[in-house]
PDB file of N, CA and C in Angstrom:
ATOM      1  N   MET A   1      28.118 -28.047 -21.764  1.00  0.00           N
ATOM      2  CA  MET A   1      28.028 -28.478 -23.139  1.00  0.00           C
ATOM      3  C   MET A   1      29.196 -29.400 -23.486  1.00  0.00           C
ATOM      4  N   ALA A   2      30.376 -29.073 -22.976  1.00  0.00           N
ATOM      5  CA  ALA A   2      31.548 -29.906 -23.251  1.00  0.00           C
ATOM      6  C   ALA A   2      31.352 -31.305 -22.664  1.00  0.00           C
ATOM      7  N   THR A   3      30.678 -31.383 -21.523  1.00  0.00           N
ATOM      8  CA  THR A   3      30.425 -32.678 -20.897  1.00  0.00           C
ATOM      9  C   THR A   3      29.549 -33.536 -21.806  1.00  0.00           C
ATOM     10  N   PHE A   4      28.548 -32.905 -22.415  1.00  0.00           N
ATOM     11  CA  PHE A   4      27.671 -33.643 -23.321  1.00  0.00           C
ATOM     12  C   PHE A   4      28.454 -34.174 -24.520  1.00  0.00           C
ATOM     13  N   PHE A   5      29.331 -33.355 -25.093  1.00  0.00           N
ATOM     14  CA  PHE A   5      30.101 -33.799 -26.257  1.00  0.00           C
ATOM     15  C   PHE A   5      31.076 -34.911 -25.894  1.00  0.00           C
ATOM     16  N   ARG A   6      31.655 -34.851 -24.702  1.00  0.00           N
ATOM     17  CA  ARG A   6      32.522 -35.956 -24.259  1.00  0.00           C
ATOM     18  C   ARG A   6      31.711 -37.234 -24.107  1.00  0.00           C
ATOM     19  N   PHE A   7      30.520 -37.103 -23.506  1.00  0.00           N
ATOM     20  CA  PHE A   7      29.637 -38.260 -23.349  1.00  0.00           C
ATOM     21  C   PHE A   7      29.268 -38.843 -24.711  1.00  0.00           C
ATOM     22  N   TRP A   8      28.877 -37.972 -25.662  1.00  0.00           N
ATOM     23  CA  TRP A   8      28.482 -38.422 -26.989  1.00  0.00           C
ATOM     24  C   TRP A   8      29.646 -39.115 -27.694  1.00  0.00           C
ATOM     25  N   THR A   9      30.842 -38.564 -27.571  1.00  0.00           N
ATOM     26  CA  THR A   9      32.018 -39.159 -28.213  1.00  0.00           C
ATOM     27  C   THR A   9      32.314 -40.539 -27.630  1.00  0.00           C
ATOM     28  N   ARG A  10      32.230 -40.662 -26.316  1.00  0.00           N
ATOM     29  CA  ARG A  10      32.457 -41.981 -25.691  1.00  0.00           C
ATOM     30  C   ARG A  10      31.413 -42.991 -26.176  1.00  0.00           C
ATOM     31  N   GLN A  11      30.156 -42.571 -26.246  1.00  0.00           N
ATOM     32  CA  GLN A  11      29.104 -43.469 -26.707  1.00  0.00           C
ATOM     33  C   GLN A  11      29.279 -43.832 -28.179  1.00  0.00           C
ATOM     34  N   ALA A  12      29.703 -42.869 -28.981  1.00  0.00           N
ATOM     35  CA  ALA A  12      29.906 -43.130 -30.409  1.00  0.00           C
ATOM     36  C   ALA A  12      31.045 -44.114 -30.627  1.00  0.00           C
ATOM     37  N   GLU A  13      32.063 -44.051 -29.787  1.00  0.00           N
ATOM     38  CA  GLU A  13      33.160 -45.015 -29.908  1.00  0.00           C
ATOM     39  C   GLU A  13      32.738 -46.397 -29.437  1.00  0.00           C
ATOM     40  N   ALA A  14      31.940 -46.458 -28.378  1.00  0.00           N
ATOM     41  CA  ALA A  14      31.515 -47.750 -27.828  1.00  0.00           C
ATOM     42  C   ALA A  14      30.394 -48.386 -28.651  1.00  0.00           C
ATOM     43  N   ARG A  15      29.408 -47.601 -29.048  1.00  0.00           N
ATOM     44  CA  ARG A  15      28.248 -48.091 -29.790  1.00  0.00           C
ATOM     45  C   ARG A  15      27.941 -47.148 -30.951  1.00  0.00           C
ATOM     46  N   PRO A  16      28.705 -47.210 -32.022  1.00  0.00           N
ATOM     47  CA  PRO A  16      28.533 -46.206 -33.082  1.00  0.00           C
ATOM     48  C   PRO A  16      27.168 -46.245 -33.764  1.00  0.00           C
ATOM     49  N   PHE A  17      26.634 -47.423 -34.025  1.00  0.00           N
ATOM     50  CA  PHE A  17      25.372 -47.507 -34.756  1.00  0.00           C
ATOM     51  C   PHE A  17      24.205 -46.988 -33.921  1.00  0.00           C
ATOM     52  N   VAL A  18      24.167 -47.350 -32.658  1.00  0.00           N
ATOM     53  CA  VAL A  18      23.080 -46.900 -31.782  1.00  0.00           C
ATOM     54  C   VAL A  18      23.170 -45.396 -31.552  1.00  0.00           C
ATOM     55  N   THR A  19      24.372 -44.903 -31.321  1.00  0.00           N
ATOM     56  CA  THR A  19      24.553 -43.469 -31.052  1.00  0.00           C
ATOM     57  C   THR A  19      24.174 -42.631 -32.264  1.00  0.00           C
ATOM     58  N   VAL A  20      24.617 -43.047 -33.437  1.00  0.00           N
ATOM     59  CA  VAL A  20      24.302 -42.290 -34.645  1.00  0.00           C
ATOM     60  C   VAL A  20      22.808 -42.388 -34.955  1.00  0.00           C
ATOM     61  N   ALA A  21      22.204 -43.541 -34.728  1.00  0.00           N
ATOM     62  CA  ALA A  21      20.764 -43.684 -34.970  1.00  0.00           C
ATOM     63  C   ALA A  21      19.965 -42.769 -34.035  1.00  0.00           C
ATOM     64  N   ALA A  22      20.360 -42.706 -32.770  1.00  0.00           N
ATOM     65  CA  ALA A  22      19.667 -41.817 -31.825  1.00  0.00           C
ATOM     66  C   ALA A  22      19.874 -40.354 -32.198  1.00  0.00           C
ATOM     67  N   THR A  23      21.077 -40.012 -32.625  1.00  0.00           N
ATOM     68  CA  THR A  23      21.347 -38.641 -33.049  1.00  0.00           C
ATOM     69  C   THR A  23      20.522 -38.288 -34.273  1.00  0.00           C
ATOM     70  N   GLU A  24      20.477 -39.196 -35.233  1.00  0.00           N
ATOM     71  CA  GLU A  24      19.672 -38.975 -36.438  1.00  0.00           C
ATOM     72  C   GLU A  24      18.198 -38.805 -36.087  1.00  0.00           C
ATOM     73  N   ALA A  25      17.703 -39.585 -35.139  1.00  0.00           N
ATOM     74  CA  ALA A  25      16.295 -39.488 -34.748  1.00  0.00           C
ATOM     75  C   ALA A  25      16.002 -38.105 -34.167  1.00  0.00           C
ATOM     76  N   CYS A  26      16.859 -37.638 -33.278  1.00  0.00           N
ATOM     77  CA  CYS A  26      16.641 -36.315 -32.668  1.00  0.00           C
ATOM     78  C   CYS A  26      16.731 -35.203 -33.700  1.00  0.00           C
ATOM     79  N   LEU A  27      17.752 -35.239 -34.535  1.00  0.00           N
ATOM     80  CA  LEU A  27      17.926 -34.184 -35.527  1.00  0.00           C
ATOM     81  C   LEU A  27      16.816 -34.209 -36.581  1.00  0.00           C
ATOM     82  N   SER A  28      16.394 -35.390 -36.979  1.00  0.00           N
ATOM     83  CA  SER A  28      15.317 -35.497 -37.967  1.00  0.00           C
ATOM     84  C   SER A  28      14.001 -34.982 -37.402  1.00  0.00           C
ATOM     85  N   ALA A  29      13.707 -35.326 -36.153  1.00  0.00           N
ATOM     86  CA  ALA A  29      12.469 -34.852 -35.535  1.00  0.00           C
ATOM     87  C   ALA A  29      12.480 -33.330 -35.418  1.00  0.00           C
ATOM     88  N   CYS A  30      13.606 -32.767 -34.995  1.00  0.00           N
ATOM     89  CA  CYS A  30      13.711 -31.302 -34.898  1.00  0.00           C
ATOM     90  C   CYS A  30      13.589 -30.654 -36.274  1.00  0.00           C
ATOM     91  N   GLY A  31      14.245 -31.233 -37.255  1.00  0.00           N
ATOM     92  CA  GLY A  31      14.184 -30.684 -38.607  1.00  0.00           C
ATOM     93  C   GLY A  31      12.780 -30.714 -39.177  1.00  0.00           C
ATOM     94  N   ASP A  32      12.062 -31.811 -38.958  1.00  0.00           N
ATOM     95  CA  ASP A  32      10.700 -31.900 -39.475  1.00  0.00           C
ATOM     96  C   ASP A  32       9.762 -30.966 -38.724  1.00  0.00           C
ATOM     97  N   LEU A  33       9.979 -30.793 -37.439  1.00  0.00           N
ATOM     98  CA  LEU A  33       9.184 -29.842 -36.667  1.00  0.00           C
ATOM     99  C   LEU A  33       9.368 -28.424 -37.221  1.00  0.00           C
ATOM    100  N   ILE A  34      10.609 -28.053 -37.500  1.00  0.00           N
ATOM    101  CA  ILE A  34      10.886 -26.732 -38.072  1.00  0.00           C
ATOM    102  C   ILE A  34      10.258 -26.604 -39.456  1.00  0.00           C
ATOM    103  N   ALA A  35      10.397 -27.660 -40.277  1.00  0.00           N
ATOM    104  CA  ALA A  35       9.831 -27.615 -41.627  1.00  0.00           C
ATOM    105  C   ALA A  35       8.312 -27.473 -41.590  1.00  0.00           C
ATOM    106  N   GLN A  36       7.656 -28.195 -40.710  1.00  0.00           N
ATOM    107  CA  GLN A  36       6.204 -28.088 -40.623  1.00  0.00           C
ATOM    108  C   GLN A  36       5.771 -26.731 -40.074  1.00  0.00           C
ATOM    109  N   THR A  37       6.528 -26.195 -39.149  1.00  0.00           N
ATOM    110  CA  THR A  37       6.198 -24.876 -38.597  1.00  0.00           C
ATOM    111  C   THR A  37       6.334 -23.799 -39.661  1.00  0.00           C
ATOM    112  N   ILE A  38       7.415 -23.858 -40.428  1.00  0.00           N
ATOM    113  CA  ILE A  38       7.594 -22.884 -41.514  1.00  0.00           C
ATOM    114  C   ILE A  38       6.520 -23.073 -42.575  1.00  0.00           C
ATOM    115  N   GLY A  39       6.235 -24.319 -42.923  1.00  0.00           N
ATOM    116  CA  GLY A  39       5.224 -24.609 -43.938  1.00  0.00           C
ATOM    117  C   GLY A  39       3.834 -24.137 -43.548  1.00  0.00           C
ATOM    118  N   LYS A  40       3.554 -24.130 -42.251  1.00  0.00           N
ATOM    119  CA  LYS A  40       2.252 -23.683 -41.788  1.00  0.00           C
ATOM    120  C   LYS A  40       2.069 -22.172 -42.002  1.00  0.00           C
ATOM    121  N   HIS A  41       3.169 -21.440 -41.992  1.00  0.00           N
ATOM    122  CA  HIS A  41       3.090 -19.983 -42.112  1.00  0.00           C
ATOM    123  C   HIS A  41       3.278 -19.479 -43.538  1.00  0.00           C
ATOM    124  N   LEU A  42       3.593 -20.372 -44.473  1.00  0.00           N
ATOM    125  CA  LEU A  42       3.736 -19.960 -45.866  1.00  0.00           C
ATOM    126  C   LEU A  42       2.374 -19.900 -46.537  1.00  0.00           C
ATOM    127  N   PRO A  43       2.198 -18.984 -47.484  1.00  0.00           N
ATOM    128  CA  PRO A  43       0.912 -18.924 -48.177  1.00  0.00           C
ATOM    129  C   PRO A  43       0.733 -20.148 -49.080  1.00  0.00           C
ATOM    130  N   THR A  44      -0.507 -20.625 -49.181  1.00  0.00           N
ATOM    131  CA  THR A  44      -0.809 -21.777 -50.033  1.00  0.00           C
ATOM    132  C   THR A  44      -1.637 -21.307 -51.217  1.00  0.00           C
ATOM    133  N   HIS A  45      -1.660 -22.120 -52.269  1.00  0.00           N
ATOM    134  CA  HIS A  45      -2.441 -21.797 -53.458  1.00  0.00           C
ATOM    135  C   HIS A  45      -3.938 -22.007 -53.197  1.00  0.00           C
ATOM    136  N   ASN A  46      -4.230 -22.982 -52.357  1.00  0.00           N
ATOM    137  CA  ASN A  46      -5.627 -23.292 -52.045  1.00  0.00           C
ATOM    138  C   ASN A  46      -6.014 -22.542 -50.768  1.00  0.00           C
ATOM    139  N   LYS A  47      -6.676 -21.414 -50.908  1.00  0.00           N
ATOM    140  CA  LYS A  47      -7.027 -20.573 -49.751  1.00  0.00           C
ATOM    141  C   LYS A  47      -8.143 -21.173 -48.905  1.00  0.00           C
ATOM    142  N   THR A  48      -8.941 -22.088 -49.465  1.00  0.00           N
ATOM    143  CA  THR A  48     -10.061 -22.646 -48.714  1.00  0.00           C
ATOM    144  C   THR A  48      -9.615 -23.716 -47.716  1.00  0.00           C
ATOM    145  N   GLU A  49      -8.434 -24.296 -47.939  1.00  0.00           N
ATOM    146  CA  GLU A  49      -7.960 -25.356 -47.051  1.00  0.00           C
ATOM    147  C   GLU A  49      -7.371 -24.734 -45.782  1.00  0.00           C
ATOM    148  N   PRO A  50      -7.882 -25.116 -44.622  1.00  0.00           N
ATOM    149  CA  PRO A  50      -7.346 -24.538 -43.386  1.00  0.00           C
ATOM    150  C   PRO A  50      -5.946 -25.084 -43.102  1.00  0.00           C
ATOM    151  N   ALA A  51      -5.200 -24.334 -42.324  1.00  0.00           N
ATOM    152  CA  ALA A  51      -3.848 -24.769 -41.963  1.00  0.00           C
ATOM    153  C   ALA A  51      -3.940 -26.026 -41.100  1.00  0.00           C
ATOM    154  N   LYS A  52      -3.155 -27.006 -41.456  1.00  0.00           N
ATOM    155  CA  LYS A  52      -3.166 -28.270 -40.716  1.00  0.00           C
ATOM    156  C   LYS A  52      -2.347 -28.121 -39.443  1.00  0.00           C
ATOM    157  N   GLY A  53      -2.640 -28.986 -38.493  1.00  0.00           N
ATOM    158  CA  GLY A  53      -1.851 -29.035 -37.274  1.00  0.00           C
ATOM    159  C   GLY A  53      -0.563 -29.814 -37.524  1.00  0.00           C
ATOM    160  N   TYR A  54       0.127 -30.099 -36.475  1.00  0.00           N
ATOM    161  CA  TYR A  54       1.383 -30.835 -36.577  1.00  0.00           C
ATOM    162  C   TYR A  54       1.088 -32.277 -36.962  1.00  0.00           C
ATOM    163  N   ASP A  55       1.780 -32.781 -37.994  1.00  0.00           N
ATOM    164  CA  ASP A  55       1.568 -34.128 -38.511  1.00  0.00           C
ATOM    165  C   ASP A  55       2.583 -35.073 -37.871  1.00  0.00           C
ATOM    166  N   LEU A  56       2.169 -35.703 -36.781  1.00  0.00           N
ATOM    167  CA  LEU A  56       3.055 -36.602 -36.042  1.00  0.00           C
ATOM    168  C   LEU A  56       3.401 -37.842 -36.870  1.00  0.00           C
ATOM    169  N   TRP A  57       2.474 -38.319 -37.698  1.00  0.00           N
ATOM    170  CA  TRP A  57       2.713 -39.495 -38.540  1.00  0.00           C
ATOM    171  C   TRP A  57       3.846 -39.205 -39.537  1.00  0.00           C
ATOM    172  N   ARG A  58       3.836 -38.032 -40.128  1.00  0.00           N
ATOM    173  CA  ARG A  58       4.895 -37.632 -41.072  1.00  0.00           C
ATOM    174  C   ARG A  58       6.252 -37.609 -40.366  1.00  0.00           C
ATOM    175  N   THR A  59       6.292 -37.032 -39.167  1.00  0.00           N
ATOM    176  CA  THR A  59       7.544 -36.959 -38.416  1.00  0.00           C
ATOM    177  C   THR A  59       8.039 -38.346 -38.048  1.00  0.00           C
ATOM    178  N   SER A  60       7.151 -39.218 -37.628  1.00  0.00           N
ATOM    179  CA  SER A  60       7.577 -40.572 -37.247  1.00  0.00           C
ATOM    180  C   SER A  60       8.118 -41.345 -38.456  1.00  0.00           C
ATOM    181  N   ARG A  61       7.506 -41.168 -39.628  1.00  0.00           N
ATOM    182  CA  ARG A  61       8.045 -41.815 -40.837  1.00  0.00           C
ATOM    183  C   ARG A  61       9.433 -41.286 -41.171  1.00  0.00           C
ATOM    184  N   PHE A  62       9.585 -39.977 -41.055  1.00  0.00           N
ATOM    185  CA  PHE A  62      10.870 -39.354 -41.360  1.00  0.00           C
ATOM    186  C   PHE A  62      11.953 -39.824 -40.379  1.00  0.00           C
ATOM    187  N   VAL A  63      11.609 -39.907 -39.108  1.00  0.00           N
ATOM    188  CA  VAL A  63      12.560 -40.363 -38.085  1.00  0.00           C
ATOM    189  C   VAL A  63      12.931 -41.824 -38.322  1.00  0.00           C
ATOM    190  N   MET A  64      11.965 -42.663 -38.627  1.00  0.00           N
ATOM    191  CA  MET A  64      12.260 -44.081 -38.874  1.00  0.00           C
ATOM    192  C   MET A  64      13.148 -44.255 -40.100  1.00  0.00           C
ATOM    193  N   PHE A  65      12.889 -43.492 -41.142  1.00  0.00           N
ATOM    194  CA  PHE A  65      13.729 -43.559 -42.333  1.00  0.00           C
ATOM    195  C   PHE A  65      15.163 -43.144 -41.998  1.00  0.00           C
ATOM    196  N   ALA A  66      15.323 -42.052 -41.266  1.00  0.00           N
ATOM    197  CA  ALA A  66      16.662 -41.573 -40.898  1.00  0.00           C
ATOM    198  C   ALA A  66      17.393 -42.599 -40.044  1.00  0.00           C
ATOM    199  N   MET A  67      16.689 -43.228 -39.123  1.00  0.00           N
ATOM    200  CA  MET A  67      17.325 -44.237 -38.266  1.00  0.00           C
ATOM    201  C   MET A  67      17.723 -45.477 -39.069  1.00  0.00           C
ATOM    202  N   CYS A  68      16.919 -45.845 -40.052  1.00  0.00           N
ATOM    203  CA  CYS A  68      17.246 -47.024 -40.870  1.00  0.00           C
ATOM    204  C   CYS A  68      18.419 -46.760 -41.803  1.00  0.00           C
ATOM    205  N   VAL A  69      18.576 -45.538 -42.257  1.00  0.00           N
ATOM    206  CA  VAL A  69      19.653 -45.200 -43.188  1.00  0.00           C
ATOM    207  C   VAL A  69      20.958 -44.885 -42.457  1.00  0.00           C
ATOM    208  N   SER A  70      20.881 -44.546 -41.179  1.00  0.00           N
ATOM    209  CA  SER A  70      22.083 -44.117 -40.446  1.00  0.00           C
ATOM    210  C   SER A  70      23.217 -45.160 -40.417  1.00  0.00           C
ATOM    211  N   PRO A  71      22.957 -46.481 -40.352  1.00  0.00           N
ATOM    212  CA  PRO A  71      24.088 -47.421 -40.400  1.00  0.00           C
ATOM    213  C   PRO A  71      24.879 -47.327 -41.704  1.00  0.00           C
ATOM    214  N   LEU A  72      24.202 -47.015 -42.798  1.00  0.00           N
ATOM    215  CA  LEU A  72      24.922 -46.834 -44.064  1.00  0.00           C
ATOM    216  C   LEU A  72      25.876 -45.640 -43.971  1.00  0.00           C
ATOM    217  N   GLY A  73      25.431 -44.588 -43.307  1.00  0.00           N
ATOM    218  CA  GLY A  73      26.287 -43.424 -43.118  1.00  0.00           C
ATOM    219  C   GLY A  73      27.509 -43.743 -42.278  1.00  0.00           C
ATOM    220  N   VAL A  74      27.323 -44.553 -41.235  1.00  0.00           N
ATOM    221  CA  VAL A  74      28.456 -44.952 -40.389  1.00  0.00           C
ATOM    222  C   VAL A  74      29.463 -45.735 -41.216  1.00  0.00           C
ATOM    223  N   LYS A  75      28.986 -46.697 -41.983  1.00  0.00           N
ATOM    224  CA  LYS A  75      29.889 -47.499 -42.822  1.00  0.00           C
ATOM    225  C   LYS A  75      30.582 -46.621 -43.865  1.00  0.00           C
ATOM    226  N   TRP A  76      29.852 -45.694 -44.474  1.00  0.00           N
ATOM    227  CA  TRP A  76      30.421 -44.825 -45.490  1.00  0.00           C
ATOM    228  C   TRP A  76      31.522 -43.942 -44.907  1.00  0.00           C
ATOM    229  N   HIS A  77      31.278 -43.361 -43.759  1.00  0.00           N
ATOM    230  CA  HIS A  77      32.292 -42.499 -43.147  1.00  0.00           C
ATOM    231  C   HIS A  77      33.504 -43.295 -42.673  1.00  0.00           C
ATOM    232  N   ARG A  78      33.292 -44.511 -42.237  1.00  0.00           N
ATOM    233  CA  ARG A  78      34.444 -45.365 -41.897  1.00  0.00           C
ATOM    234  C   ARG A  78      35.298 -45.632 -43.132  1.00  0.00           C
ATOM    235  N   PHE A  79      34.630 -45.930 -44.255  1.00  0.00           N
ATOM    236  CA  PHE A  79      35.359 -46.148 -45.502  1.00  0.00           C
ATOM    237  C   PHE A  79      36.147 -44.903 -45.883  1.00  0.00           C
ATOM    238  N   LEU A  80      35.497 -43.745 -45.813  1.00  0.00           N
ATOM    239  CA  LEU A  80      36.190 -42.503 -46.160  1.00  0.00           C
ATOM    240  C   LEU A  80      37.368 -42.220 -45.232  1.00  0.00           C
ATOM    241  N   ASP A  81      37.205 -42.498 -43.943  1.00  0.00           N
ATOM    242  CA  ASP A  81      38.296 -42.286 -42.994  1.00  0.00           C
ATOM    243  C   ASP A  81      39.489 -43.184 -43.302  1.00  0.00           C
ATOM    244  N   ARG A  82      39.215 -44.414 -43.710  1.00  0.00           N
ATOM    245  CA  ARG A  82      40.319 -45.317 -44.057  1.00  0.00           C
ATOM    246  C   ARG A  82      40.953 -44.942 -45.389  1.00  0.00           C
ATOM    247  N   ARG A  83      40.119 -44.578 -46.346  1.00  0.00           N
ATOM    248  CA  ARG A  83      40.610 -44.285 -47.694  1.00  0.00           C
ATOM    249  C   ARG A  83      41.322 -42.945 -47.789  1.00  0.00           C
ATOM    250  N   PHE A  84      40.800 -41.947 -47.100  1.00  0.00           N
ATOM    251  CA  PHE A  84      41.360 -40.595 -47.137  1.00  0.00           C
ATOM    252  C   PHE A  84      41.575 -40.094 -45.715  1.00  0.00           C
ATOM    253  N   PRO A  85      42.624 -40.558 -45.054  1.00  0.00           N
ATOM    254  CA  PRO A  85      42.841 -40.135 -43.665  1.00  0.00           C
ATOM    255  C   PRO A  85      43.092 -38.626 -43.590  1.00  0.00           C
ATOM    256  N   ILE A  86      42.544 -38.018 -42.567  1.00  0.00           N
ATOM    257  CA  ILE A  86      42.676 -36.573 -42.387  1.00  0.00           C
ATOM    258  C   ILE A  86      43.915 -36.302 -41.546  1.00  0.00           C
ATOM    259  N   ARG A  87      44.780 -35.473 -42.100  1.00  0.00           N
ATOM    260  CA  ARG A  87      45.933 -35.034 -41.323  1.00  0.00           C
ATOM    261  C   ARG A  87      45.518 -33.816 -40.521  1.00  0.00           C
ATOM    262  N   SER A  88      46.106 -33.671 -39.365  1.00  0.00           N
ATOM    263  CA  SER A  88      45.768 -32.508 -38.554  1.00  0.00           C
ATOM    264  C   SER A  88      46.317 -31.244 -39.207  1.00  0.00           C
ATOM    265  N   GLN A  89      45.813 -30.110 -38.803  1.00  0.00           N
ATOM    266  CA  GLN A  89      46.264 -28.834 -39.361  1.00  0.00           C
ATOM    267  C   GLN A  89      47.751 -28.629 -39.088  1.00  0.00           C
ATOM    268  N   MET A  90      48.209 -29.009 -37.919  1.00  0.00           N
ATOM    269  CA  MET A  90      49.610 -28.811 -37.574  1.00  0.00           C
ATOM    270  C   MET A  90      50.507 -29.688 -38.453  1.00  0.00           C
ATOM    271  N   THR A  91      50.093 -30.903 -38.733  1.00  0.00           N
ATOM    272  CA  THR A  91      50.875 -31.775 -39.610  1.00  0.00           C
ATOM    273  C   THR A  91      50.949 -31.181 -41.007  1.00  0.00           C
ATOM    274  N   TRP A  92      49.837 -30.661 -41.486  1.00  0.00           N
ATOM    275  CA  TRP A  92      49.815 -30.049 -42.813  1.00  0.00           C
ATOM    276  C   TRP A  92      50.724 -28.835 -42.835  1.00  0.00           C
ATOM    277  N   PHE A  93      50.668 -28.028 -41.795  1.00  0.00           N
ATOM    278  CA  PHE A  93      51.465 -26.809 -41.738  1.00  0.00           C
ATOM    279  C   PHE A  93      52.962 -27.132 -41.697  1.00  0.00           C
ATOM    280  N   LYS A  94      53.330 -28.163 -40.949  1.00  0.00           N
ATOM    281  CA  LYS A  94      54.744 -28.534 -40.845  1.00  0.00           C
ATOM    282  C   LYS A  94      55.271 -29.097 -42.157  1.00  0.00           C
ATOM    283  N   SER A  95      54.431 -29.795 -42.911  1.00  0.00           N
ATOM    284  CA  SER A  95      54.897 -30.420 -44.151  1.00  0.00           C
ATOM    285  C   SER A  95      54.890 -29.447 -45.330  1.00  0.00           C
ATOM    286  N   LYS A  96      54.263 -28.298 -45.160  1.00  0.00           N
ATOM    287  CA  LYS A  96      54.188 -27.312 -46.234  1.00  0.00           C
ATOM    288  C   LYS A  96      55.566 -26.688 -46.443  1.00  0.00           C
ATOM    289  N   PRO A  97      56.030 -26.625 -47.695  1.00  0.00           N
ATOM    290  CA  PRO A  97      57.352 -26.036 -47.924  1.00  0.00           C
ATOM    291  C   PRO A  97      57.350 -24.549 -47.585  1.00  0.00           C
ATOM    292  N   ARG A  98      58.390 -24.121 -46.915  1.00  0.00           N
ATOM    293  CA  ARG A  98      58.501 -22.725 -46.484  1.00  0.00           C
ATOM    294  C   ARG A  98      59.258 -21.922 -47.537  1.00  0.00           C
ATOM    295  N   VAL A  99      58.734 -20.757 -47.824  1.00  0.00           N
ATOM    296  CA  VAL A  99      59.398 -19.843 -48.733  1.00  0.00           C
ATOM    297  C   VAL A  99      59.504 -18.509 -48.006  1.00  0.00           C
ATOM    298  N   SER A 100      60.686 -17.999 -47.920  1.00  0.00           N
ATOM    299  CA  SER A 100      60.865 -16.755 -47.188  1.00  0.00           C
ATOM    300  C   SER A 100      60.260 -15.586 -47.962  1.00  0.00           C
ATOM    301  N   ARG A 101      59.970 -14.511 -47.239  1.00  0.00           N
ATOM    302  CA  ARG A 101      59.404 -13.319 -47.875  1.00  0.00           C
ATOM    303  C   ARG A 101      60.391 -12.713 -48.867  1.00  0.00           C
ATOM    304  N   ALA A 102      61.657 -12.715 -48.507  1.00  0.00           N
ATOM    305  CA  ALA A 102      62.664 -12.131 -49.398  1.00  0.00           C
ATOM    306  C   ALA A 102      62.715 -12.893 -50.721  1.00  0.00           C
ATOM    307  N   LYS A 103      62.617 -14.219 -50.643  1.00  0.00           N
ATOM    308  CA  LYS A 103      62.658 -15.022 -51.860  1.00  0.00           C
ATOM    309  C   LYS A 103      61.418 -14.760 -52.714  1.00  0.00           C
ATOM    310  N   ARG A 104      60.233 -14.634 -52.060  1.00  0.00           N
ATOM    311  CA  ARG A 104      59.009 -14.347 -52.807  1.00  0.00           C
ATOM    312  C   ARG A 104      59.081 -12.980 -53.475  1.00  0.00           C
ATOM    313  N   ARG A 105      59.621 -11.998 -52.777  1.00  0.00           N
ATOM    314  CA  ARG A 105      59.745 -10.664 -53.358  1.00  0.00           C
ATOM    315  C   ARG A 105      60.681 -10.676 -54.560  1.00  0.00           C
ATOM    316  N   SER A 106      61.805 -11.410 -54.445  1.00  0.00           N
ATOM    317  CA  SER A 106      62.731 -11.452 -55.558  1.00  0.00           C
ATOM    318  C   SER A 106      62.111 -12.172 -56.752  1.00  0.00           C
ATOM    319  N   GLU A 107      61.282 -13.190 -56.486  1.00  0.00           N
ATOM    320  CA  GLU A 107      60.602 -13.896 -57.572  1.00  0.00           C
ATOM    321  C   GLU A 107      59.568 -12.997 -58.234  1.00  0.00           C
ATOM    322  N   GLN A 108      58.889 -12.175 -57.435  1.00  0.00           N
ATOM    323  CA  GLN A 108      57.889 -11.273 -57.980  1.00  0.00           C
ATOM    324  C   GLN A 108      58.527 -10.190 -58.845  1.00  0.00           C
ATOM    325  N   LYS A 109      59.715  -9.725 -58.473  1.00  0.00           N
ATOM    326  CA  LYS A 109      60.414  -8.700 -59.219  1.00  0.00           C
ATOM    327  C   LYS A 109      60.853  -9.224 -60.568  1.00  0.00           C
ATOM    328  N   HIS A 110      61.224 -10.489 -60.634  1.00  0.00           N
ATOM    329  CA  HIS A 110      61.706 -11.078 -61.881  1.00  0.00           C
ATOM    330  C   HIS A 110      60.581 -11.438 -62.841  1.00  0.00           C
ATOM    331  N   THR A 111      59.357 -11.499 -62.364  1.00  0.00           N
ATOM    332  CA  THR A 111      58.253 -11.845 -63.273  1.00  0.00           C
ATOM    333  C   THR A 111      57.522 -10.628 -63.756  1.00  0.00           C
TER     334      THR A 111
END
């Protein structure tokens, strides 16, 4: 599994739009498959209508929409990364002011 994530990360750095579009296509297809499977087992108001099979046309529309919108997501996340850079947990921890337990206890006693 780690090998796959390393591969995906390398591809995302080299070709971000293609990698994200392919990822969106896979995740959207899986999500729609799950949604249709769950929907098939839910009760409907119209009892005379038989349960439909898998709607491949619906899934293909959903996948195409996700792939077309994915470049906007890449641009948006790049903007967010530049505007609000994420500091690592260790950097945050080191920059946090330290207060000793004794000092906190004395402050609690005075309040």
